[in-house]
Short mmCIF file of C-alpha atoms in Angstrom, two decimals:
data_model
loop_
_atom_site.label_atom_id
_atom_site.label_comp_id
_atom_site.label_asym_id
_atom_site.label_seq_id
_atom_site.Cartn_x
_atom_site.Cartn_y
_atom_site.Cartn_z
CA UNK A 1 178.41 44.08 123.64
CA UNK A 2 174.90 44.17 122.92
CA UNK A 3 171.87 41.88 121.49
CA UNK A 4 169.39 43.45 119.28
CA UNK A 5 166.11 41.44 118.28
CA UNK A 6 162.98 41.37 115.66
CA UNK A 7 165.81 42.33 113.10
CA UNK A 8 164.69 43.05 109.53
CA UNK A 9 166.99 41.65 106.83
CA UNK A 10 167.64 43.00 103.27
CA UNK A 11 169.41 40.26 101.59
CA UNK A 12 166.70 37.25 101.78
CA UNK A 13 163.54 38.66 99.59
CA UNK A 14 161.01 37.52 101.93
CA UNK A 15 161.00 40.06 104.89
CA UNK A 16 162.37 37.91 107.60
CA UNK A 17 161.99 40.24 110.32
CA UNK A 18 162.80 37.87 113.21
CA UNK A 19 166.70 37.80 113.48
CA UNK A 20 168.65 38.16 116.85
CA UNK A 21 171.99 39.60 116.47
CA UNK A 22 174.56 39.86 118.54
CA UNK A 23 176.81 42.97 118.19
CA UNK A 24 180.25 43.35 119.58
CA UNK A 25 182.08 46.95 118.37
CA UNK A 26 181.16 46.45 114.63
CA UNK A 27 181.28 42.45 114.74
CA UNK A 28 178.03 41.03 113.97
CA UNK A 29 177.33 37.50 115.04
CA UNK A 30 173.70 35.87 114.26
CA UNK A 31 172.30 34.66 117.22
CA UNK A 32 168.50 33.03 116.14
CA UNK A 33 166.67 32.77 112.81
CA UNK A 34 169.61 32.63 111.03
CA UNK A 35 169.70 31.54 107.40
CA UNK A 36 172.32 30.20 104.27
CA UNK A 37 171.67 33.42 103.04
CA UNK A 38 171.09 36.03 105.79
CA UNK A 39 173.85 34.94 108.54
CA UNK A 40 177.03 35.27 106.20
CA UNK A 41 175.42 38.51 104.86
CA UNK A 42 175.39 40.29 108.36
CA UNK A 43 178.42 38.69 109.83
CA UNK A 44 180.32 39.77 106.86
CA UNK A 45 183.51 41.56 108.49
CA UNK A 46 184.23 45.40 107.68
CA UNK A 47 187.95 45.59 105.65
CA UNK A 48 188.36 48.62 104.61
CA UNK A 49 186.49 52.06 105.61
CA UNK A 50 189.19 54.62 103.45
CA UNK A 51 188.47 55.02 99.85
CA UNK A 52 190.96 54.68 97.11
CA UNK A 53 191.50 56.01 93.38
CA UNK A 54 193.39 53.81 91.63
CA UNK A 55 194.04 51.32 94.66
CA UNK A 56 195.67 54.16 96.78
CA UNK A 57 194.00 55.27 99.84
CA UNK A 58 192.22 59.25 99.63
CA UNK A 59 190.10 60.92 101.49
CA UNK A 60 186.58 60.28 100.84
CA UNK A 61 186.32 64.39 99.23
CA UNK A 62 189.37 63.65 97.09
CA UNK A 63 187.11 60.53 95.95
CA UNK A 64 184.47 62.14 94.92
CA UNK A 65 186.05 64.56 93.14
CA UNK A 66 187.36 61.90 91.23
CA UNK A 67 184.53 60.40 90.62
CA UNK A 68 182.78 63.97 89.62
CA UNK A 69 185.68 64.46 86.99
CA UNK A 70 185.43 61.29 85.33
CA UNK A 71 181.32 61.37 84.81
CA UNK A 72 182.12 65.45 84.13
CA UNK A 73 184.07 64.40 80.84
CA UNK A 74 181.76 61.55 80.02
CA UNK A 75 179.20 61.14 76.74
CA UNK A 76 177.84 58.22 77.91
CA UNK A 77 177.86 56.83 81.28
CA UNK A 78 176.65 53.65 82.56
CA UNK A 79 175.64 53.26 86.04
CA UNK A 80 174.95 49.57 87.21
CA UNK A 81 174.32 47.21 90.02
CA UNK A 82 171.96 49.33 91.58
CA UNK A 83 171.48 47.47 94.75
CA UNK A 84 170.80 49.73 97.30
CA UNK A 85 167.97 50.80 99.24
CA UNK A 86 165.25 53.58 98.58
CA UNK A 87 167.34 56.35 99.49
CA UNK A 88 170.36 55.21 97.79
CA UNK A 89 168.33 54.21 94.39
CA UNK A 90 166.64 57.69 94.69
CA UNK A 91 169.87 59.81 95.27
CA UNK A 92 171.27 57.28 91.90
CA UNK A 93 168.56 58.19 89.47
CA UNK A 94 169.25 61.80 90.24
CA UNK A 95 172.73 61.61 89.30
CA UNK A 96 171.64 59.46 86.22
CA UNK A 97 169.54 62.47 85.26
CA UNK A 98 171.97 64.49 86.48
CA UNK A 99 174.62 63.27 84.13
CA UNK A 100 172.48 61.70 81.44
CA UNK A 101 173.48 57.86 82.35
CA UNK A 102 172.25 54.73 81.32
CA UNK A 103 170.45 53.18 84.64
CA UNK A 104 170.67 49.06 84.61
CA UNK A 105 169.96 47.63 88.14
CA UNK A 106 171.99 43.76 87.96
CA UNK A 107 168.56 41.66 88.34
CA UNK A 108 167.43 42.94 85.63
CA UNK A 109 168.07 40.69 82.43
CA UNK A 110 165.86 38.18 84.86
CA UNK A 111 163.29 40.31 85.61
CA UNK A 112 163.30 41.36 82.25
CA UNK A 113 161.18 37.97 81.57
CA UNK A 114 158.44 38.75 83.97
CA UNK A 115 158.05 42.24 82.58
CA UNK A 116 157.56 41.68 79.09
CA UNK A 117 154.82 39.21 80.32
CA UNK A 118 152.95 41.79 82.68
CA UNK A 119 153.73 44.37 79.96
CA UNK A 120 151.62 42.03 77.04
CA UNK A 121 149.14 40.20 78.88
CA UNK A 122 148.85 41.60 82.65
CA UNK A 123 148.89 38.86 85.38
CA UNK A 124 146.72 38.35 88.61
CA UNK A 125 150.03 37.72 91.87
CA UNK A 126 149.60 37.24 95.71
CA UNK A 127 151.40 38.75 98.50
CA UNK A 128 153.06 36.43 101.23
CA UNK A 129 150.41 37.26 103.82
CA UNK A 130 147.56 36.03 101.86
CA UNK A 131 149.88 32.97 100.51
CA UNK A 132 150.57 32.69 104.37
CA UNK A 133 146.68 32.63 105.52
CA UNK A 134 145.21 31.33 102.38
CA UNK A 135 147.18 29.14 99.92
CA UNK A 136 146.05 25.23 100.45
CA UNK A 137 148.05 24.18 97.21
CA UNK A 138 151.09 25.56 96.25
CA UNK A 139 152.94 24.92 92.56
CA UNK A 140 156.47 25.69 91.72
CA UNK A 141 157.68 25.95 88.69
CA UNK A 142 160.95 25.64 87.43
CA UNK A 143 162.68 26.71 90.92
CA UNK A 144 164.33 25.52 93.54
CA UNK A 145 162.61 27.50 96.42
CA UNK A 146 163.95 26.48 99.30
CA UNK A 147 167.64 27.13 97.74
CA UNK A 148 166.50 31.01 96.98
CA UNK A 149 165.03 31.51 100.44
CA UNK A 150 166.10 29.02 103.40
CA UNK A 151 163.20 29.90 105.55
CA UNK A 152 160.22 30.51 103.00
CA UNK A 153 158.22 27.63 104.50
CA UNK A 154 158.94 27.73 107.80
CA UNK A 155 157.80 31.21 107.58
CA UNK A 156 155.03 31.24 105.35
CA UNK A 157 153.63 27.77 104.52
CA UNK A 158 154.08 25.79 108.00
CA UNK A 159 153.23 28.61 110.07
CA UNK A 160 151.14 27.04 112.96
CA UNK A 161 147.93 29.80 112.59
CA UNK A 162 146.28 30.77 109.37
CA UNK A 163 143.57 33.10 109.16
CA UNK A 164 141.58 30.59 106.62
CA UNK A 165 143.07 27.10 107.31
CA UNK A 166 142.49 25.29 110.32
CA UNK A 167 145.30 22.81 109.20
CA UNK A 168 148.35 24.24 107.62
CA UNK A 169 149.82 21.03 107.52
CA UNK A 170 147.76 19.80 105.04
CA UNK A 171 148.64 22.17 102.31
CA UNK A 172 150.21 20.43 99.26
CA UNK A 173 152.97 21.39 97.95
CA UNK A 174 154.01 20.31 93.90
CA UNK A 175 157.54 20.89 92.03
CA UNK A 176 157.24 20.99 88.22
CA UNK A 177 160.48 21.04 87.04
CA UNK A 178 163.84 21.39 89.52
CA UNK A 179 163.30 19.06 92.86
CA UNK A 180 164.09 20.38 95.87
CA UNK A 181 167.60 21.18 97.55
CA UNK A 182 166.53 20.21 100.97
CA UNK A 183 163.73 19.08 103.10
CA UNK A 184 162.01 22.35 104.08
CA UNK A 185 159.14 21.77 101.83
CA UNK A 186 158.53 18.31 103.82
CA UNK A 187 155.27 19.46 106.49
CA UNK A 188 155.97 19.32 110.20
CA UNK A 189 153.60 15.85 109.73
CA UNK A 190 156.01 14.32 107.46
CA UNK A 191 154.09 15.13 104.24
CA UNK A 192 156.52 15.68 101.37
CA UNK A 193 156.51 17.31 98.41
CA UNK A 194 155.14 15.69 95.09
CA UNK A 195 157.85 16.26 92.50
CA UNK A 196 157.77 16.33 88.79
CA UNK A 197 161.39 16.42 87.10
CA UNK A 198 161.31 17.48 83.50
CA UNK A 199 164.68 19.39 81.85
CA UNK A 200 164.68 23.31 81.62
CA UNK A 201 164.39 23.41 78.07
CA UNK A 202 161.17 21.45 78.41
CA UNK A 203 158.99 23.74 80.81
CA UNK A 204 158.19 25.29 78.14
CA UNK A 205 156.22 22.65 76.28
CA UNK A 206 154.90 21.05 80.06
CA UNK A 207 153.89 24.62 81.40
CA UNK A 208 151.91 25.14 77.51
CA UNK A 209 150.22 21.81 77.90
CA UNK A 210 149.16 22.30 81.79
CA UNK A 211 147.52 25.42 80.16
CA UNK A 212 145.76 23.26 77.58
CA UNK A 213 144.80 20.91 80.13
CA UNK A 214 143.11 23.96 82.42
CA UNK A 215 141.14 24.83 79.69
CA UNK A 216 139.97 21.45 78.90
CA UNK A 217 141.67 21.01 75.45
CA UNK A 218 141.91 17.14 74.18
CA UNK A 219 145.49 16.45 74.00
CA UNK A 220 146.38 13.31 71.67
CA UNK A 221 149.77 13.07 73.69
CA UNK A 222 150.95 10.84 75.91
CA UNK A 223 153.79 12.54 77.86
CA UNK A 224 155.91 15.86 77.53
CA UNK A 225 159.32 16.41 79.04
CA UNK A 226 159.08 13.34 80.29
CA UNK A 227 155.71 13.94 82.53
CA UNK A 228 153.01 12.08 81.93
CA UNK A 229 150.15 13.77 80.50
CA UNK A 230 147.84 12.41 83.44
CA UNK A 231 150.39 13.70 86.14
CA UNK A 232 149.82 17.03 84.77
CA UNK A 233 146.02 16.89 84.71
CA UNK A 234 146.06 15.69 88.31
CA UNK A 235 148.20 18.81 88.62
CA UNK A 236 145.61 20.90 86.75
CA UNK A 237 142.55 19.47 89.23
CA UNK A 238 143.98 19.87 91.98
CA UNK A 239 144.69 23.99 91.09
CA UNK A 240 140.68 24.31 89.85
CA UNK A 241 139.90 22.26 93.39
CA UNK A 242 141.97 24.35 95.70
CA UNK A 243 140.16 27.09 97.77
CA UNK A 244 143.53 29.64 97.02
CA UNK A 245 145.93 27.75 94.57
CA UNK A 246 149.55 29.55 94.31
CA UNK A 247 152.14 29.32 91.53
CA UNK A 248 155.33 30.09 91.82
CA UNK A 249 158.39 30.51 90.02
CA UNK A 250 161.54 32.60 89.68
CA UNK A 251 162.16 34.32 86.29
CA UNK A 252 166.02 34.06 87.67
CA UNK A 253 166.29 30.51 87.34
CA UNK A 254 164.57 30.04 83.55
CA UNK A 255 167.51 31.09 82.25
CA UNK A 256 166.44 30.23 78.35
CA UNK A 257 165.71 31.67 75.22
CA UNK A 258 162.09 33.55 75.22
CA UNK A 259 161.47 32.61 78.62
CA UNK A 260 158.30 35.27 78.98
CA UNK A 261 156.81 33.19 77.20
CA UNK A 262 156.73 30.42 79.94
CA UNK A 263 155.91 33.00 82.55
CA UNK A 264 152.91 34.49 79.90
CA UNK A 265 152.25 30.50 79.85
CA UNK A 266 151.97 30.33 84.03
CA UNK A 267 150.04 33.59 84.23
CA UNK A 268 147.20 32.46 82.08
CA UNK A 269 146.96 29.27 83.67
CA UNK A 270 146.36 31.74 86.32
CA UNK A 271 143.38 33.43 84.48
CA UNK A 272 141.56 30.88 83.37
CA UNK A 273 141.52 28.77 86.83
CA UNK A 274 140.19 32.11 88.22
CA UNK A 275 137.64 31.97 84.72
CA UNK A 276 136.46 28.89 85.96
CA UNK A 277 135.42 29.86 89.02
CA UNK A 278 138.35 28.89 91.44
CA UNK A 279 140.57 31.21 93.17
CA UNK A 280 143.95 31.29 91.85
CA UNK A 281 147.31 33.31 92.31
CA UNK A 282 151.02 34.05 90.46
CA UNK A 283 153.73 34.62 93.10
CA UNK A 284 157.02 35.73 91.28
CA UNK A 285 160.37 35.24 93.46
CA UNK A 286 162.69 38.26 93.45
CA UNK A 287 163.71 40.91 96.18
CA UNK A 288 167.51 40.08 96.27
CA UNK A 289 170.28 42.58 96.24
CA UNK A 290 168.02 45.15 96.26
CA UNK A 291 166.48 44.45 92.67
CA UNK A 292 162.28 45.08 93.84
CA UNK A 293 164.13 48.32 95.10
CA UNK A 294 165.53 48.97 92.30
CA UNK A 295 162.73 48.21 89.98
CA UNK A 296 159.70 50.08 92.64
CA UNK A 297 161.99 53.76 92.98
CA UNK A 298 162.42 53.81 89.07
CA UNK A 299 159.14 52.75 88.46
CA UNK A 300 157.43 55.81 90.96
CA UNK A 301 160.51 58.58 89.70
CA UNK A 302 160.27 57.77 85.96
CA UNK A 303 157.31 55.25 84.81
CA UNK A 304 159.51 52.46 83.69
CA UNK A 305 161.55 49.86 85.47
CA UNK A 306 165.40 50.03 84.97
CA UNK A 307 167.39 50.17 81.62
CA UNK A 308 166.38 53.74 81.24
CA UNK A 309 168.38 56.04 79.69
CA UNK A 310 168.81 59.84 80.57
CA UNK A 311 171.26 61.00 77.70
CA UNK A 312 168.15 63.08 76.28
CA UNK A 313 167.16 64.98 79.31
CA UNK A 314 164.30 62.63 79.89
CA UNK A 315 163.67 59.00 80.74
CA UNK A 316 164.03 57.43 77.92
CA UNK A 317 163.10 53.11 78.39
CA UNK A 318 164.58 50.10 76.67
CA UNK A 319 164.98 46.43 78.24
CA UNK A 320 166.93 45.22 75.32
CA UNK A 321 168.77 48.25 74.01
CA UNK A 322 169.90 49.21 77.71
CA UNK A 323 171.49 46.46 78.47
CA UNK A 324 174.23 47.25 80.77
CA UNK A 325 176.67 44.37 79.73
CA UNK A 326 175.66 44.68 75.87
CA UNK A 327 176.50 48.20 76.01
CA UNK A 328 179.54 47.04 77.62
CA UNK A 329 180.31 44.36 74.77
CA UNK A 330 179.44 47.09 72.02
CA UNK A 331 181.52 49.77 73.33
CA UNK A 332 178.07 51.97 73.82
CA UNK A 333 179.58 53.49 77.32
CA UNK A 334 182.63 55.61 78.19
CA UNK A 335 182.34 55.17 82.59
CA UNK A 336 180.98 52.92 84.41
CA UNK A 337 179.46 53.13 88.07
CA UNK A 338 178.87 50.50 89.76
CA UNK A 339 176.28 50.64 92.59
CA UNK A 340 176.41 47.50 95.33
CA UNK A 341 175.65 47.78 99.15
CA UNK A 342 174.99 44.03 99.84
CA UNK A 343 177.18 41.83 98.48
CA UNK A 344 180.97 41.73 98.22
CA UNK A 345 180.96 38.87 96.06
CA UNK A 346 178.54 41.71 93.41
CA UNK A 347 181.59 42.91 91.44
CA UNK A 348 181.61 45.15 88.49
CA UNK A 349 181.44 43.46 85.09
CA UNK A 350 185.19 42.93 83.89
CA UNK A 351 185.82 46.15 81.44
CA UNK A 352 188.62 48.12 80.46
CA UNK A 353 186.48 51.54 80.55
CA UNK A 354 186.95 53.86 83.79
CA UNK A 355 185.32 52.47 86.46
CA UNK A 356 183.40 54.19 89.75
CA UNK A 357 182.46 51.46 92.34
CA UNK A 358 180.52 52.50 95.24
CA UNK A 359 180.71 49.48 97.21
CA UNK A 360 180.12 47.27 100.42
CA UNK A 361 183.51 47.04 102.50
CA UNK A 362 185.32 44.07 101.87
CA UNK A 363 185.07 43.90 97.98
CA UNK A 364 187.92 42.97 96.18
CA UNK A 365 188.94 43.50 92.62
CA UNK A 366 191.14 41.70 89.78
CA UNK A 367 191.99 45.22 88.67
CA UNK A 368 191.70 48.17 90.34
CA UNK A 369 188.87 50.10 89.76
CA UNK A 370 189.35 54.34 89.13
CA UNK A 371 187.74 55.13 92.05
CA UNK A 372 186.53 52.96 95.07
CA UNK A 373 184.63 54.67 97.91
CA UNK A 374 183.38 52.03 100.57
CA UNK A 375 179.71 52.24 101.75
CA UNK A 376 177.86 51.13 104.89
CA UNK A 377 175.62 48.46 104.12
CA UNK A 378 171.61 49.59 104.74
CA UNK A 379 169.55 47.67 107.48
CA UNK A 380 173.51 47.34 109.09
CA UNK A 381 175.60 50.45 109.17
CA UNK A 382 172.49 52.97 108.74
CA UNK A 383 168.77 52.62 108.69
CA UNK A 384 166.53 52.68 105.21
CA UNK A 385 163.62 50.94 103.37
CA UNK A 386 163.96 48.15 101.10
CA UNK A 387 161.36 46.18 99.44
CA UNK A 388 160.45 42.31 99.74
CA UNK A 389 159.28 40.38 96.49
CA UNK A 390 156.39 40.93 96.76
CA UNK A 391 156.41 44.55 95.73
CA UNK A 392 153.48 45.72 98.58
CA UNK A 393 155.68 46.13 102.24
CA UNK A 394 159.01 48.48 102.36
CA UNK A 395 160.32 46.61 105.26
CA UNK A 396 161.68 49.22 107.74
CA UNK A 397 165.57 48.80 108.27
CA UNK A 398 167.63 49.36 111.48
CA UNK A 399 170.94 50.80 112.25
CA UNK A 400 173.19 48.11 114.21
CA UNK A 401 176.64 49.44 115.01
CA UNK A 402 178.50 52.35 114.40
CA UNK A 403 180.71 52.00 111.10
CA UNK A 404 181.46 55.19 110.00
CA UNK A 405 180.78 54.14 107.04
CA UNK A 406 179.16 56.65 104.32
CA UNK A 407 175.36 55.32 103.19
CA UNK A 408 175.20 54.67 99.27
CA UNK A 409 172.93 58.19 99.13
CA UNK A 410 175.01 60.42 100.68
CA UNK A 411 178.48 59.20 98.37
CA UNK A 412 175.94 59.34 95.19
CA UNK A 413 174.93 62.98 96.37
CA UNK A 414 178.35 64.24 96.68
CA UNK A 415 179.08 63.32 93.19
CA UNK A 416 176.44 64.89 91.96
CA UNK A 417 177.08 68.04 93.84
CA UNK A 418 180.74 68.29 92.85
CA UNK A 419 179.53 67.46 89.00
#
């Protein structure tokens, strides 16, 4: 038995680095710092080490042979999930080029609405250290934030030292939109959070007059979404009168119809406070099962994000036509592999097409999949890299027991030797 500390975690998004785990054989047990989201991720138990084709336990070489026949009499392959870490993500784009696949990481159709926004417009975003040392007013839009990452303000808003505030205490912190799930956003001083309900099919119209309202356009209405129209100019003075105002939201959780739009909307509220002469910053959420991964190694191997296609010997990039599950629902794909490290609960869509699942130990299935080959879980069963959400740190993962358990790079690499 043994207690390792200053653990890194890849399942949270924001870098917690901070965890104490206690390790007994391959039992995990968080110790300190746990979270909602990080504790049952590393004390999830190991099941099954032996893979199977078919639900019948093989040897991992009689797997991957499998797996190598299947993709070896394939036109169209689909490979999906995607969360890994750099290694794994690297070693899966090479057997996408490798055997001309369709590469769809499972954040995607969310990210997909931040994208299309950078992609038209640009947009000006922070990192957590400077929202850390700098942010004095804080926005969030549309998102719970507490309930995507426990610890975000413990760690990064009521820190006790900031490099530019002599009083993190006094930042102010404003909801447009959801409330939040718990009392994390409340200061150590007992300062809550202001909160401004409005439905989800209404941020569109409150997040288009806030931007109105920055630029100083008369407005003949009285309220939107059910906000009053003054509530949302106090909003906008307080973001020109901030010395580093932060806005926040998670494309995950506008879950809409043309939701770039409202991002587009938040990221030139962003411009034009910074126009004005005020210092002003987007912070998008992300970073979970592996997605900023997913997103950063396809971006640096092949220019584009996910949904690329390698069926004509190049990257070929699509965020609509590349749609894992609507290639699914048309019939556009003859295999799927699925790609997931982290979570057990991350099963493959439901299809009836061949299916390769290289997956965290413990995942179980309504039907059996062709070919399942276990896989140690990175920043657990063997070190690697995975990026945070905000796209500028790889955080630096440790090994913490002894598995046995094959890393997502080296079962993708055997496939694509044995192709």
């Amino acid at each position: 038995m043994t207690e390792i500390t200053e653990v890194p975690s890849p399942f949270c998004g924001i870098g917690t680095d901070d965890l104490a785990i206690h390790i007994d054989g391959v039992s995990l047990k968080v110790t300190a710092n746990g979270c909602a989201i990080n504790s049952p991720a590393f004390e999830q138990p190991i099941t099954d080490t032996a893979p199977q084709i078919n639900g019948q336990t093989v040897s991992l070489a009689a797997a991957v042979d499998k797996a190598a026949e299947l993709l070896r009499n394939t036109r169209q392959p689909l490979i999906g999930g995607c969360a890994t870490d750099v290694n794994g993500m690297r070693a899966l784009l090479s057997l996408a080029d490798k055997s001309g696949a369709v590469v769809d990481n499972v954040n995607f159709t969310a990210a997909r609405r931040n994208l299309l926004a950078l992609q038209d417009s640009g947009w000006m975003n922070t990192t957590l250290a400077e929202l850390k040392n700098r942010c004095d007013v804080l926005l969030v839009v549309g998102t719970d934030l507490e309930g995507f990452a426990p610890r975000f303000f413990e760690r990064y808003l009521w820190n006790q030292e900031a490099m530019f505030l002599t009083d993190t205490t006094a930042r102010e912190i404003i909801y447009l939109g959801k409330a939040p799930s718990g009392n994390a956003s409340t200061s150590p001083s007992g300062k809550k959070a202001t909160v401004f309900p409005c439905a989800d099919a209404d941020l569109p119209d409150v997040i288009a007059v806030l931007s109105a309202l920055v630029r100083k356009h008369p407005l003949h209405a009285q309220s939107v979404g059910g906000i009053a129209i003054s509530d949302l100019q106090a909003i906008a003075d307080k973001l020109k009168a901030a010395q580093y105002g932060v806005i926040c939201w998670g494309a995950a959780a506008l879950a809409y119809d043309h939701a770039e739009l409202t991002v587009q909307g938040i990221c030139s509220i962003v411009k034009d406070i910074n126009l004005q002469g005020s210092r002003c910053s987007g912070f998008p959420l992300g970073g979970r099962e592996g997605d900023q991964t997913a997103n950063q190694v396809c971006g640096w191997t092949t220019g584009y994000p996910a949904r690329v296609n390698f069926a004509r010997g190049y990257p070929e990039y699509d965020p609509f036509l590349f749609d894992g599950q609507a290639m699914l629902n048309n019939d556009e794909a003859d295999v799927l592999v699925w790609v997931q490290a982290f979570n057990i609960n991350g099963k493959p869509p439901q299809t009836d097409l061949p299916t390769i699942v290289i997956g965290r130990s413990g995942m179980t299935f309504d039907k059996e999949p062709a070919v399942f080959i276990p896989v140690g879980t990175p920043g657990i069963d063997h070190p690697g890299h995975a990026y945070r959400l905000d796209n500028v740190v790889a955080i630096r993962l440790k090994k913490l027991r002894d598995s046995g358990l094959p890393s997502t790079a080296d079962v993708l690499h055997a496939i694509e030797q044995a192709l």
